Short mmCIF file of C-alpha atoms and ligand atoms in Angstrom, two decimals:
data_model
loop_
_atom_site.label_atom_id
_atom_site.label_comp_id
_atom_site.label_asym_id
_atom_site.label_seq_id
_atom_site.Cartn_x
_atom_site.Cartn_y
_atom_site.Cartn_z
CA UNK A 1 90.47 92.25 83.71
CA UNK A 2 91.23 91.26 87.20
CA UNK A 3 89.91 92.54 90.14
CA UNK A 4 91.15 96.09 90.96
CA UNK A 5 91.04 97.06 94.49
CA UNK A 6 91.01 100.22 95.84
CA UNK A 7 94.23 100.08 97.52
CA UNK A 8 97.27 97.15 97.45
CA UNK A 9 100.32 97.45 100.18
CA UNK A 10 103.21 97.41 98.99
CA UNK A 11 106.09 95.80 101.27
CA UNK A 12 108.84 95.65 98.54
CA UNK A 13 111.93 97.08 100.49
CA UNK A 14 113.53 96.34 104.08
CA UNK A 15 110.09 95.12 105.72
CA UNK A 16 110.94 91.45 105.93
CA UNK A 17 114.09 91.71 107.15
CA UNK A 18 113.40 94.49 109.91
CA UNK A 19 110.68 92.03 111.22
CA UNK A 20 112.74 89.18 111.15
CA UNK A 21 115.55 91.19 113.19
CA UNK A 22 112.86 92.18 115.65
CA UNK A 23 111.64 88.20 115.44
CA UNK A 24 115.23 87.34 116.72
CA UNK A 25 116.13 89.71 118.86
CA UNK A 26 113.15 89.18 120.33
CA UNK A 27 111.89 92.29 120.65
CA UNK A 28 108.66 92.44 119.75
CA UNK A 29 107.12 94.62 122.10
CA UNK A 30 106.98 98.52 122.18
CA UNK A 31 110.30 98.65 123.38
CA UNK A 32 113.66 98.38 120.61
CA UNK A 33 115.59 99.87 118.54
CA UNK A 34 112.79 100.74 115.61
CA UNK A 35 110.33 102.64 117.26
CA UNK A 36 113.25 105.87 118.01
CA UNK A 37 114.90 105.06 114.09
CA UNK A 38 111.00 105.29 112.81
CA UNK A 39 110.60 108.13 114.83
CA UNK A 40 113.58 110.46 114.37
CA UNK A 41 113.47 109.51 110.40
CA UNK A 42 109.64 110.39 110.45
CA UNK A 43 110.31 113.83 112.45
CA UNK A 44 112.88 114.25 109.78
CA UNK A 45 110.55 113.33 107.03
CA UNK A 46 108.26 116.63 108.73
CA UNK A 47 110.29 118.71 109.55
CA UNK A 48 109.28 118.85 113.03
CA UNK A 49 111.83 118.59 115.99
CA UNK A 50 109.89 115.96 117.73
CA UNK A 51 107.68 112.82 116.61
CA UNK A 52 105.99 110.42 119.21
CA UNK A 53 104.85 106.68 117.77
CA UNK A 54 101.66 105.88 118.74
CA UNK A 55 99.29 102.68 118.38
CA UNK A 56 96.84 104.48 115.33
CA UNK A 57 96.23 107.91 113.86
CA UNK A 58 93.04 108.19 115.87
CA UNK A 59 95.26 107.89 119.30
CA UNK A 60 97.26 110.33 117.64
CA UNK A 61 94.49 113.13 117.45
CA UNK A 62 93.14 112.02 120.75
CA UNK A 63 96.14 112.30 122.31
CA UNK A 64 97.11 115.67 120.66
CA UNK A 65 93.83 117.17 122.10
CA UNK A 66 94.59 116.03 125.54
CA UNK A 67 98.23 117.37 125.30
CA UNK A 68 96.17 120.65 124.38
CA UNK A 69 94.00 120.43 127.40
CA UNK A 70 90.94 120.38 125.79
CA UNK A 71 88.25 118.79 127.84
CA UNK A 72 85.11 118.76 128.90
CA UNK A 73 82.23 121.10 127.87
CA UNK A 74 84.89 122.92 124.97
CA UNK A 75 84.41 123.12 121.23
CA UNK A 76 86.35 121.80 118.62
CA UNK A 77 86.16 122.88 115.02
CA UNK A 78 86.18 120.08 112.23
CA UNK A 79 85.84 120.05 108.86
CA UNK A 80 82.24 118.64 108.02
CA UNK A 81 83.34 116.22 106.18
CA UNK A 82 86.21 113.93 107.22
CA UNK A 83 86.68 110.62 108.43
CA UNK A 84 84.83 109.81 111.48
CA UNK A 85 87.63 109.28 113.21
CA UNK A 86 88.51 112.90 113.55
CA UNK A 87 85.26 113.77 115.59
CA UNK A 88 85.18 110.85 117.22
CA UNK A 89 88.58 111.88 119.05
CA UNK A 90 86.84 114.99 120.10
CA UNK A 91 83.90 113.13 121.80
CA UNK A 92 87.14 111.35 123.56
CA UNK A 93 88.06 114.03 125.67
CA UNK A 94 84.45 114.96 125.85
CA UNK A 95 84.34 117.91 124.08
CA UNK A 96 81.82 118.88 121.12
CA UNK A 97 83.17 118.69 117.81
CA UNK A 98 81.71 121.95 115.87
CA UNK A 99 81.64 121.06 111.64
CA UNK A 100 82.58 123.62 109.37
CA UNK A 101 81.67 123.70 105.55
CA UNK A 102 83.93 122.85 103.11
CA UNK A 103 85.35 125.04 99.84
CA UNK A 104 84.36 123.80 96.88
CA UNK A 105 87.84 124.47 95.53
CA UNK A 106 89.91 122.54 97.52
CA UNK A 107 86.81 120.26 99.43
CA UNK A 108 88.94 121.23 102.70
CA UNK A 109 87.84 123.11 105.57
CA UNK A 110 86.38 126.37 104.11
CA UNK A 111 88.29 129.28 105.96
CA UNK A 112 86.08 132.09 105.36
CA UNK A 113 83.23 130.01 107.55
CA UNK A 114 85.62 129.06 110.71
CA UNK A 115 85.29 132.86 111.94
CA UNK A 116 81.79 132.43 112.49
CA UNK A 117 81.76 128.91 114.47
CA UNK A 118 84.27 130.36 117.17
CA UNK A 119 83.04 131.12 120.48
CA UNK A 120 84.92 131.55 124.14
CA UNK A 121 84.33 127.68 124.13
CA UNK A 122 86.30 126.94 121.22
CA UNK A 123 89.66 125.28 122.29
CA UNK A 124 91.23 123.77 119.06
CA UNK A 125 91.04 123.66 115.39
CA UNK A 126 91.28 120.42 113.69
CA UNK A 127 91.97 120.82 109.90
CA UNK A 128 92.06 117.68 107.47
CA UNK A 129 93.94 117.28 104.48
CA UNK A 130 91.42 115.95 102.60
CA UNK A 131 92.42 112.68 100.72
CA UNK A 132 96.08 114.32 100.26
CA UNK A 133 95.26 118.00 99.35
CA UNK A 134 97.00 120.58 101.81
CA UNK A 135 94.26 123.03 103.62
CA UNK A 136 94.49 126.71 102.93
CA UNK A 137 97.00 126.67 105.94
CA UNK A 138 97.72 130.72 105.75
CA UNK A 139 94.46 131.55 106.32
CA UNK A 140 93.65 129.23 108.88
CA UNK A 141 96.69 129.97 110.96
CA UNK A 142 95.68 134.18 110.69
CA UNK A 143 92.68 132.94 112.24
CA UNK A 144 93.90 130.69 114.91
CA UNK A 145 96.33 133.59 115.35
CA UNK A 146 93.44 135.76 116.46
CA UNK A 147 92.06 134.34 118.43
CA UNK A 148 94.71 132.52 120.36
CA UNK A 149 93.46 128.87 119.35
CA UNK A 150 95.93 126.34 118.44
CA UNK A 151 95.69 124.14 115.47
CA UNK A 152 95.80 119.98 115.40
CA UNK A 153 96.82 118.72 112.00
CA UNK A 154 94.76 115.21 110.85
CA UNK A 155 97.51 114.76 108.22
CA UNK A 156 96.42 111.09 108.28
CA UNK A 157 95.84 110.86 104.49
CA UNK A 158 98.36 113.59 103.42
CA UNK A 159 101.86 111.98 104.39
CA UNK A 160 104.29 114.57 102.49
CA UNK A 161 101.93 116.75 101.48
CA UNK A 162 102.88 120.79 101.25
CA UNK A 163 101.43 124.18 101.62
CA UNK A 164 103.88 126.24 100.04
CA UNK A 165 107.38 124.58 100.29
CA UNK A 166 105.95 123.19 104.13
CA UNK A 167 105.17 120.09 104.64
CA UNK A 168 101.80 119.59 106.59
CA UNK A 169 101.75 117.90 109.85
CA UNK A 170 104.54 120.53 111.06
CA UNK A 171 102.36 123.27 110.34
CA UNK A 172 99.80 123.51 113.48
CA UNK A 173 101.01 123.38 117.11
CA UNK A 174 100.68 119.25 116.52
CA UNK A 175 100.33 117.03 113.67
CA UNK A 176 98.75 113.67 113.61
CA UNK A 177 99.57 110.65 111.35
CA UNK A 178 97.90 107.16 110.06
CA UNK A 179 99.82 104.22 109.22
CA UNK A 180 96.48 102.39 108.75
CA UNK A 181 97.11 99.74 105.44
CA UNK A 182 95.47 101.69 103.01
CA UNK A 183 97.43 104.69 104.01
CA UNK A 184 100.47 106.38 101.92
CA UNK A 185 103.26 104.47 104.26
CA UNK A 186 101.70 101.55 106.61
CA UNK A 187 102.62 99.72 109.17
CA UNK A 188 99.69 97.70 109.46
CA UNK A 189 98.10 99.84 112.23
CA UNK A 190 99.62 102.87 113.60
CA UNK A 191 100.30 106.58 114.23
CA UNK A 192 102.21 108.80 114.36
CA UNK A 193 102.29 112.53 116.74
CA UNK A 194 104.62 115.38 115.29
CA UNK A 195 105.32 118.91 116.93
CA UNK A 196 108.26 121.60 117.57
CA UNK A 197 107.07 122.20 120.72
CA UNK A 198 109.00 120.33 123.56
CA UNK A 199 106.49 120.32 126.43
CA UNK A 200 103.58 118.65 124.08
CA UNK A 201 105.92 115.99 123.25
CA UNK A 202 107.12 115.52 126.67
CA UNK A 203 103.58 114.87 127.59
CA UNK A 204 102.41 112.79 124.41
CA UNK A 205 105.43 109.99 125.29
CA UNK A 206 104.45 110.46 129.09
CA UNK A 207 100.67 109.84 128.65
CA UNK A 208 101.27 107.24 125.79
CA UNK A 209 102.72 104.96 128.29
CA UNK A 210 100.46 104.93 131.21
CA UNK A 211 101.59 108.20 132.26
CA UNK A 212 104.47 107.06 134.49
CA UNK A 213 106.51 109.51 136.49
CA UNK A 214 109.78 109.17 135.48
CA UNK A 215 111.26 109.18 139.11
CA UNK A 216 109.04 106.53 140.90
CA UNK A 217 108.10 103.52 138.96
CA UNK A 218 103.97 102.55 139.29
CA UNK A 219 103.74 106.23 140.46
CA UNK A 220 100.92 107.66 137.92
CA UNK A 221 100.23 111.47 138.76
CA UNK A 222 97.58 111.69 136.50
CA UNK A 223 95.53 109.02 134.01
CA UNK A 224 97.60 107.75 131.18
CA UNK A 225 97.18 105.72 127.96
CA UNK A 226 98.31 102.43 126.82
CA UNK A 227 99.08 104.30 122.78
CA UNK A 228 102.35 102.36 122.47
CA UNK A 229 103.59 101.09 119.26
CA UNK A 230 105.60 97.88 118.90
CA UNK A 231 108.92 97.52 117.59
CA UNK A 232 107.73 95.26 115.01
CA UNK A 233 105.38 97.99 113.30
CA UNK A 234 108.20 100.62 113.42
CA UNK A 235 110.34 97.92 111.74
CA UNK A 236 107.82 98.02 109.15
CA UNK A 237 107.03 101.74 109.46
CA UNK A 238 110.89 102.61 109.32
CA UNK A 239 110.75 100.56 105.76
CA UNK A 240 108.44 101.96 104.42
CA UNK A 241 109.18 105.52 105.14
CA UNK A 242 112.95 104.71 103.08
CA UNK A 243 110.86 104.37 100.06
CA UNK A 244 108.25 107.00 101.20
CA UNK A 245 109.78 109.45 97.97
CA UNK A 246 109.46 106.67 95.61
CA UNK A 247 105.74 105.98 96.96
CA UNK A 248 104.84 110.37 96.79
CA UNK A 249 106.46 110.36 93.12
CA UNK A 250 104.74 107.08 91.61
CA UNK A 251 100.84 108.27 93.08
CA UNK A 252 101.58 111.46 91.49
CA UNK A 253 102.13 109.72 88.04
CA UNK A 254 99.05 107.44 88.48
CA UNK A 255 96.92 110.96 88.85
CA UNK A 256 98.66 112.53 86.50
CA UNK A 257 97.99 109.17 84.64
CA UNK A 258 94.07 109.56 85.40
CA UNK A 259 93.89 113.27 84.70
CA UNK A 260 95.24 112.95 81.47
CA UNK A 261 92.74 110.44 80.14
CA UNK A 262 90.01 111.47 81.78
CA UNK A 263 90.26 115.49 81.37
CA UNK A 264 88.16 115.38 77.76
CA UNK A 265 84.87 114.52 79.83
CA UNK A 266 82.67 117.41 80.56
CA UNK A 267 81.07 115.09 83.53
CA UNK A 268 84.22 115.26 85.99
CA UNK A 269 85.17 118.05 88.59
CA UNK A 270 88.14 117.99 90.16
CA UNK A 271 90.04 119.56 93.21
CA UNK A 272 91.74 122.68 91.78
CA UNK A 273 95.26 123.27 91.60
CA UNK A 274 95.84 126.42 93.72
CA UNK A 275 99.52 127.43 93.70
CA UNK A 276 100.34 127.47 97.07
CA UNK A 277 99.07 123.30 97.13
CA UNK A 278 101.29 120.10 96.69
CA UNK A 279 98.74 117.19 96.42
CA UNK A 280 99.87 114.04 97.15
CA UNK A 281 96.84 111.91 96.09
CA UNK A 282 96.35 109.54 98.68
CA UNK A 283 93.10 108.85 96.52
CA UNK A 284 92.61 109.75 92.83
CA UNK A 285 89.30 111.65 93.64
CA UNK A 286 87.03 112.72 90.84
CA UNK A 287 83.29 114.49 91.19
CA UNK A 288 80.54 113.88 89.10
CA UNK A 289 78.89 116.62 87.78
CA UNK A 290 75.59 117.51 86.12
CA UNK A 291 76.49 116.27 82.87
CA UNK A 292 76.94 112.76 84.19
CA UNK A 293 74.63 110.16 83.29
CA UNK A 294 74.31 108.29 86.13
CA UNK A 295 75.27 109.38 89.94
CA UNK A 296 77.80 108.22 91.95
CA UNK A 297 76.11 105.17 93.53
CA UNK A 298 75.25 103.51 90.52
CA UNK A 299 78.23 104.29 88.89
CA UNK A 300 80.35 102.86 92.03
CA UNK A 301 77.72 99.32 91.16
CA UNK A 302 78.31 99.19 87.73
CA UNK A 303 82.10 99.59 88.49
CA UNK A 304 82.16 96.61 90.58
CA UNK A 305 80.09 94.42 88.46
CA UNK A 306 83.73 95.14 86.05
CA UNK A 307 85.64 94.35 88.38
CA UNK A 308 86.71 98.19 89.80
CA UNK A 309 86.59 98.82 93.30
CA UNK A 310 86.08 102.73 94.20
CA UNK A 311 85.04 104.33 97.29
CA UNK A 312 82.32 107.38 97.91
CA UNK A 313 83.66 110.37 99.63
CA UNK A 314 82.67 110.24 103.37
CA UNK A 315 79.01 111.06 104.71
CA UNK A 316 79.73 114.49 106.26
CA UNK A 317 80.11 114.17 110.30
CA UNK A 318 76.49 116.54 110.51
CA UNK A 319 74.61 113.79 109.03
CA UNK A 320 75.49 111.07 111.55
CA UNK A 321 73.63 110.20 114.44
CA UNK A 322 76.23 110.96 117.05
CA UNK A 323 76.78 113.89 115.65
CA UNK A 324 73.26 115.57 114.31
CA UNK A 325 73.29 119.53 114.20
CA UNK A 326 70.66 121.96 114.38
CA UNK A 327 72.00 123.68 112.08
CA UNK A 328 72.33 121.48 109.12
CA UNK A 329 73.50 124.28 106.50
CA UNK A 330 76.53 122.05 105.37
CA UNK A 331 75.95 122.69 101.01
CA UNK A 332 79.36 121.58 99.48
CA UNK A 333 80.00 119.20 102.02
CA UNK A 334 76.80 117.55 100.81
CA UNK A 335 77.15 118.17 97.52
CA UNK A 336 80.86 116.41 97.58
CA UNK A 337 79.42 113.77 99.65
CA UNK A 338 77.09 112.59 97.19
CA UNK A 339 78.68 113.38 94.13
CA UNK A 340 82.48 112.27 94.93
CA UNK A 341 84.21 108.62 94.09
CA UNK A 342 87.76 107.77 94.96
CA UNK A 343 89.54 105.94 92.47
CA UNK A 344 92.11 102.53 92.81
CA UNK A 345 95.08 104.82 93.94
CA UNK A 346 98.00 102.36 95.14
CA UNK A 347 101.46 103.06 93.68
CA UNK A 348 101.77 99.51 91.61
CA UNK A 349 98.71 99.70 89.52
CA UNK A 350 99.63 99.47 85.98
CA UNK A 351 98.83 101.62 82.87
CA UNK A 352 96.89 99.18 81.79
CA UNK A 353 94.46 99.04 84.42
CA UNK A 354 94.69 102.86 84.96
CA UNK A 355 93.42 103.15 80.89
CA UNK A 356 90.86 100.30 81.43
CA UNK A 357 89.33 102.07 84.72
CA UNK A 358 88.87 105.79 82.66
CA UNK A 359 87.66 103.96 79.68
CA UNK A 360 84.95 102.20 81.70
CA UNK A 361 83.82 105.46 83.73
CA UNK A 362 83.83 106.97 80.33
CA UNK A 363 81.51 104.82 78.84
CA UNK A 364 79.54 104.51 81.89
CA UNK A 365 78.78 108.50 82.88
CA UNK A 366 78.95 109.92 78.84
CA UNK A 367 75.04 110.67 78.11
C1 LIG B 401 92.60 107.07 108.58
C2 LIG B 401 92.17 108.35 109.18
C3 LIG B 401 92.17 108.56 110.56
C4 LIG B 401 92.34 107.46 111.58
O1 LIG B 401 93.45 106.70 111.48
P1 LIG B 401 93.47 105.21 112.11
O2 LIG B 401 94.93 104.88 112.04
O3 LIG B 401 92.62 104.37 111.25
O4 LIG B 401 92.99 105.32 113.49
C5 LIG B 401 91.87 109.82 111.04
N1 LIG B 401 91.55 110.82 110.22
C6 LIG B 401 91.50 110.66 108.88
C7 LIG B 401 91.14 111.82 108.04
C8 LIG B 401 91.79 109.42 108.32
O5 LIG B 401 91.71 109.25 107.00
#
């Protein structure tokens, strides 16, 4: 078997020959006619009135938090474990990012455990659609309700995703996109802001562009970003999102692919289905249980020495150095941590490699 990465782009619709339009046109920059097309179609894609492009989805959140005038000395809640890029952001507009255990159920942001990390500090809640599953979005917005605290989606791994018949990103006051390669659509590196609300997009597109008054040219009332997006990755971006259905439908047939063969083991948990969830499966993630025999690490090796690549679930944002709590009562988001793999996810892989890769875990974790 050939080597199976974890993820493969796929550029197999109108990407070449939006780039080579932008090639002779020549423009290349962040200003043509791509980055509005990408935009609208994305906001359409939401369901959100508004969508800003933006140079990466780590921009995006950054950005989203100083459209929400968070800033120094507040508190943001995260889930505990995410991407680092989602605390990182926070650190951005020098705030504290405040982590919040996961659910076992869905690994997102447990809800019953927000409550009890909100103070008069707290200024936003970021909630993360964990490798494509939707957060318990009803309960968190009753919450956020409450106490008057608005909500930033990172919906950077969950493109299409849905709570109910919603999808997420247009959920929250904003929602905040990746385009990074290994995400659902790409554009090599990018982002993407969404909202209904017409003042934070006003200000996203005005601080994305070195915050330029509109009236005077080089007058700056306050200090902006350079967050632009070129033309040529909204060419890209806009192709991609014209196949984005095609994309959503095949990764739910790998998982459903993966499921199938792999449900007989007795050493696999998985996410559950709750009904109000539409998982997209950025990543076909799987948890090793106690009936596995070996743990993750080792089974990740072995995997590699046949020619699988896989990826552990992220090191929860309490255990890293920037980020060290007092308070280090994080148990699921440990125990997922440690225990959960992500599986080669990208719409092209074949059934053949999909049967080889459950066959070898199989053999690998059975006692
Ligand atoms: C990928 C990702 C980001 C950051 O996106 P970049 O485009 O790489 O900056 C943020 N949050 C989560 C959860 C991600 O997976």
């Amino acid at each position: 078997m050939n080597f199976i990465p974890i993820y493969k782009v796929g550029l197999v619709g109108n990407e070449k020959r939006y780039v080579e339009d932008c090639l002779e046109s020549t423009w290349i920059s962040s200003q043509g006619k791509y980055i509005e097309l990408f935009e609208d179609a994305f906001a359409k894609f939401c369901g959100t009135k508004y969508a800003i492009a933006v140079s990466n989805g780590t921009v995006a959140i950054h950005l989203a938090l100083v459209c929400l005038g968070v800033g120094k000395n507040d508190e943001v809640i995260i889930p505990d474990l995410t991407f680092v890029a989602t605390a990182n952001a926070v650190t951005y507009v020098q705030a504290k990012p405040i982590p919040v255990d996961c659910e076992l159920n869905t690994w997102n942001i447990d809800p019953k455990r927000i409550e009890e990390k909100i103070t008069t500090k707290t200024k936003a809640i970021i909630v993360v659609h964990l490798y494509g599953y939707p957060c318990n979005m009803g309960e968190i917005s009753k919450i956020a309700k409450k106490y008057g605290i608005p909500i930033v989606e990172d919906a950077a791994e969950a493109h299409g995703a849905k709570y109910l018949e919603t999808r997420v990103g247009s959920i929250g006051e904003v929602g905040c996109f990746s385009f990074y390669g290994n995400k659902v659509i790409t554009t090599g590196e990018g982002g993407m802001i969404v909202t209904n609300n017409s003042v934070i997009a006003e200000k996203a597109r005005f601080l994305k562009d070195h915050a330029m008054s509109k009236e005077r040219r080089y007058f700056h009332p306050e200090i902006g970003f350079n967050y632009r997006m070129t033309n040529i990755q909204a060419a890209i971006g806009l192709a991609q999102l014209e196949k984005v259905e095609e994309i959503l439908d095949k990764k739910r047939i790998v998982a459903t692919k993966y499921f199938d063969l792999l449900k007989a083991n007795t050493f696999i948990d998985y996410q559950h289905s709750e009904r109000w969830a539409t998982n997209i499966y950025w990543m076909v993630s799987i948890l090793l249980n106690n009936n596995s025999r070996i743990k993750r690490d080792e089974l990740a090796r072995e995997m590699y020495e046949k020619n699988i690549d896989s990826r552990p679930f992220f090191v929860p944002i309490h255990e890293l150095p920037a980020f060290e709590q007092e308070n280090r009562k994080f148990p699921v988001a440990v125990r997922l941590s440690l225990n959960g793999i992500n599986l080669p996810s990208y719409p092209s892989i074949t059934d053949g490699e999909i049967s080889y890769i459950c066959q070898t875990i199989s053999e690998l974790c059975q006692k």
